[in-house]
Amino acid sequence: MIELSTERLLLRPMTAGDVEAHARITGDPEVMRWITGRPLSRTDAWWNVARYLGHWQLRGFGMWGLFERATGTLVGHVGFLEPDGDVGFELGWALARHAQGKGYALEACRAAIGHAVALGRDRIACVIDRGNERSLRLAERLGAVRTGRTTSRGADLLVYELRPTAHLQRDPDAPAPR
Ligand SMILES: CC(C)(COP(=O)(O)OP(=O)(O)OC[C@H]1O[C@@H](n2cnc3c(N)ncnc32)[C@H](O)[C@@H]1OP(=O)(O)O)[C@@H](O)C(=O)NCCC(=O)NCCS
């Protein structure tokens, strides 16, 4: 499994020791509003970490925990999921409420996109509820372009597409994978 490092963050796959912190983040209804529509229970958070680790095993890439380098604290997660039969190679993200508004998601996504290039990927999907303004803003900051719509669990979702090589050409300061 791969770790990436940026100026302020370490991106590494979560471990059993991260479940409590992950449960605190995903137990916040505000964080989960546009993802599951409800906070995760402690058990669901455990299964979530198990699912992310299983994805790393099956695909060789997956979701990273985001750790503040200054404090070692888990502040969220960012990474790629590609379950069979879904929208394809998808970038997902979430930050604890206290970690929002600092540019952490942007910084982590740029590192993740650099890694997508290393994986030889030329298209990344982002699927976002039209009410999720902060995520729409993040997708646009990353240079993603709206390409369509889809539905999931009754929600009307916007599909964005990001071309990682074009993104890196536009953003030469994007951190390279370690
Ligand atoms: C979507 C989400 C990750 C965005 O978080 P965020 O902190 O707003 O995103 P960014 O990392 O891009 O930070 C940008 C903000 O930090 C500010 N900022 C502060 N310091 C900064 C810095 N050093 N660099 C860049 N931006 C900085 C920017 O001005 C910007 O604020 P603004 O949008 O009010 O102008 C967050 O809202 C979240 O976790 N939401 C819940 C989970 C969710 O919905 N997931 C997505 C499902 S599709």
XYZ file of C-alpha atoms in Angstrom, residues 18 31 89 98 124 147-148 162:
8
model
C -7.517 4.632 13.353
C -19.708 15.426 7.487
C -12.275 5.326 -11.070
C -12.576 21.234 12.435
C -11.041 10.435 -12.714
C -20.059 15.655 -17.741
C -23.401 14.225 -16.660
C -10.940 15.214 -14.195
